[in-house]
Amino acid sequence: MSNIENKNVSKDVIYDENNGLYYTKIGDYYYPNIAVDNTEKVTLGKYGRARLRYLKGYRKGLYTELLMTGKLTEHLKEIDLKAEEKVKNIINSMTKKDKIPVYYDDKMEQLEWVKCMNNYKNIAEEIVNNELIFC
């Protein structure tokens, strides 16, 4: 504890000069006195929520880093916007390639059009999941 200076407010609080943090003793352990700024309320879309679940479950180090630096919300919003845009672009390019209208217009069987659009959306979401969400 040579590099931890004891600037006690109480006997259970110490200061570490190396990282500039105060630590509070709870039980037998010292925990850093840190807080994440939660002033911004954000509503995430489907892809942002999926990315959050993935980070919490499989990339805990990255999740903790983003959370501690206050960049988690920004990261999730960015992923959500990129994913939405990419899905839209993929669907549009597939409809152009197959010469199918993006919006139903009575030129083809309605169920056939719905089947095609659902297929395009599933393909686009699979691509987005592999490239943006689960990486």
Short mmCIF file of C-alpha atoms in Angstrom, two decimals:
data_model
loop_
_atom_site.label_atom_id
_atom_site.label_comp_id
_atom_site.label_asym_id
_atom_site.label_seq_id
_atom_site.Cartn_x
_atom_site.Cartn_y
_atom_site.Cartn_z
CA MET A 1 0.00 0.00 0.00
CA SER A 2 2.92 2.35 -0.52
CA ASN A 3 1.25 4.14 -3.42
CA ILE A 4 -2.11 4.49 -1.68
CA GLU A 5 -2.26 7.67 0.35
CA ASN A 6 -4.62 7.65 3.25
CA LYS A 7 -6.70 10.83 2.90
CA ASN A 8 -9.39 9.57 5.20
CA VAL A 9 -12.77 11.16 5.32
CA SER A 10 -13.61 8.23 7.52
CA LYS A 11 -11.52 5.23 8.47
CA ASP A 12 -13.12 3.10 5.74
CA VAL A 13 -12.21 5.40 2.82
CA ILE A 14 -8.75 5.51 1.20
CA TYR A 15 -7.30 7.36 -1.81
CA ASP A 16 -5.12 5.77 -4.53
CA GLU A 17 -2.74 8.29 -6.14
CA ASN A 18 -2.00 6.02 -9.14
CA ASN A 19 -5.49 6.16 -10.56
CA GLY A 20 -6.97 9.06 -8.59
CA LEU A 21 -9.81 7.05 -7.09
CA TYR A 22 -11.22 6.84 -3.61
CA TYR A 23 -12.02 3.38 -2.25
CA THR A 24 -14.59 2.51 0.41
CA LYS A 25 -14.23 -0.53 2.63
CA ILE A 26 -17.32 -2.72 2.64
CA GLY A 27 -16.84 -5.83 4.72
CA ASP A 28 -13.28 -7.02 4.08
CA TYR A 29 -12.89 -5.46 0.62
CA TYR A 30 -12.25 -1.99 -0.76
CA TYR A 31 -14.51 -0.97 -3.66
CA PRO A 32 -13.81 2.02 -5.93
CA ASN A 33 -16.11 5.01 -5.53
CA ILE A 34 -17.24 5.36 -9.12
CA ALA A 35 -20.54 6.24 -10.72
CA VAL A 36 -21.81 6.15 -14.28
CA ASP A 37 -23.59 9.21 -15.61
CA ASN A 38 -27.18 8.17 -16.27
CA THR A 39 -28.65 11.51 -17.26
CA GLU A 40 -29.61 10.50 -20.80
CA LYS A 41 -32.66 8.27 -21.31
CA VAL A 42 -32.40 6.36 -24.58
CA THR A 43 -34.90 4.06 -26.25
CA LEU A 44 -33.04 1.38 -28.15
CA GLY A 45 -34.43 -0.46 -31.12
CA LYS A 46 -34.36 -4.16 -31.86
CA TYR A 47 -30.70 -4.27 -32.91
CA GLY A 48 -29.41 -2.11 -30.04
CA ARG A 49 -31.13 -4.36 -27.51
CA ALA A 50 -29.76 -7.48 -29.23
CA ARG A 51 -26.24 -6.01 -29.13
CA LEU A 52 -26.65 -5.20 -25.42
CA ARG A 53 -27.74 -8.79 -24.66
CA TYR A 54 -24.79 -10.12 -26.65
CA LEU A 55 -22.29 -7.88 -24.87
CA LYS A 56 -23.65 -8.80 -21.44
CA GLY A 57 -23.61 -12.51 -22.21
CA TYR A 58 -20.51 -13.06 -24.31
CA ARG A 59 -18.29 -9.94 -24.31
CA LYS A 60 -18.30 -8.98 -20.63
CA GLY A 61 -14.93 -7.21 -20.83
CA LEU A 62 -16.05 -4.94 -23.66
CA TYR A 63 -19.40 -4.39 -21.97
CA THR A 64 -17.72 -3.34 -18.72
CA GLU A 65 -15.27 -1.07 -20.54
CA LEU A 66 -18.04 0.68 -22.48
CA LEU A 67 -20.15 0.99 -19.34
CA MET A 68 -17.32 2.38 -17.21
CA THR A 69 -16.24 4.92 -19.81
CA GLY A 70 -19.82 6.06 -20.41
CA LYS A 71 -19.77 5.02 -24.07
CA LEU A 72 -22.21 2.10 -23.88
CA THR A 73 -25.31 4.09 -24.81
CA GLU A 74 -23.52 5.79 -27.70
CA HIS A 75 -22.23 2.41 -28.95
CA LEU A 76 -25.69 0.81 -28.78
CA LYS A 77 -27.36 3.74 -30.56
CA GLU A 78 -24.73 3.63 -33.30
CA ILE A 79 -25.14 -0.13 -33.80
CA ASP A 80 -28.93 0.25 -33.86
CA LEU A 81 -28.83 2.97 -36.53
CA LYS A 82 -26.24 1.17 -38.66
CA ALA A 83 -28.17 -2.09 -38.49
CA GLU A 84 -31.50 -0.48 -39.42
CA GLU A 85 -29.89 1.29 -42.38
CA LYS A 86 -28.07 -1.85 -43.53
CA VAL A 87 -31.25 -3.98 -43.39
CA LYS A 88 -33.10 -1.35 -45.39
CA ASN A 89 -30.31 -1.13 -48.00
CA ILE A 90 -30.04 -4.91 -48.38
CA ILE A 91 -33.80 -5.29 -48.84
CA ASN A 92 -33.86 -2.47 -51.40
CA SER A 93 -30.97 -3.95 -53.38
CA MET A 94 -32.59 -7.40 -53.40
CA THR A 95 -35.94 -6.03 -54.57
CA LYS A 96 -34.23 -4.09 -57.37
CA LYS A 97 -32.28 -7.16 -58.43
CA ASP A 98 -35.42 -9.32 -58.55
CA LYS A 99 -37.58 -6.49 -59.92
CA ILE A 100 -40.09 -6.73 -57.08
CA PRO A 101 -41.69 -3.55 -55.72
CA VAL A 102 -40.74 -2.57 -52.18
CA TYR A 103 -44.39 -1.72 -51.47
CA TYR A 104 -47.25 -3.94 -52.62
CA ASP A 105 -48.92 -2.65 -55.82
CA ASP A 106 -51.26 -5.36 -57.25
CA LYS A 107 -48.79 -6.36 -59.99
CA MET A 108 -48.15 -9.72 -58.38
CA GLU A 109 -49.94 -12.12 -56.07
CA GLN A 110 -50.14 -10.62 -52.58
CA LEU A 111 -49.02 -13.74 -50.72
CA GLU A 112 -46.14 -14.19 -53.14
CA TRP A 113 -45.04 -10.60 -52.50
CA VAL A 114 -45.27 -11.09 -48.70
CA LYS A 115 -43.26 -14.30 -48.97
CA CYS A 116 -40.53 -12.55 -50.95
CA MET A 117 -40.36 -9.57 -48.60
CA ASN A 118 -40.20 -11.80 -45.51
CA ASN A 119 -37.44 -13.81 -47.15
CA TYR A 120 -35.49 -10.62 -47.97
CA LYS A 121 -35.90 -9.34 -44.42
CA ASN A 122 -34.72 -12.64 -42.91
CA ILE A 123 -31.65 -12.66 -45.16
CA ALA A 124 -30.87 -9.02 -44.36
CA GLU A 125 -31.24 -9.57 -40.61
CA GLU A 126 -28.98 -12.63 -40.74
CA ILE A 127 -26.29 -10.57 -42.48
CA VAL A 128 -26.65 -7.72 -39.98
CA ASN A 129 -26.52 -10.11 -37.02
CA ASN A 130 -23.29 -11.67 -38.28
CA GLU A 131 -21.61 -8.39 -39.25
CA LEU A 132 -22.75 -5.92 -36.56
CA ILE A 133 -24.51 -7.54 -33.63
CA PHE A 134 -22.65 -10.76 -32.83
CA CYS A 135 -19.08 -9.75 -33.50
#
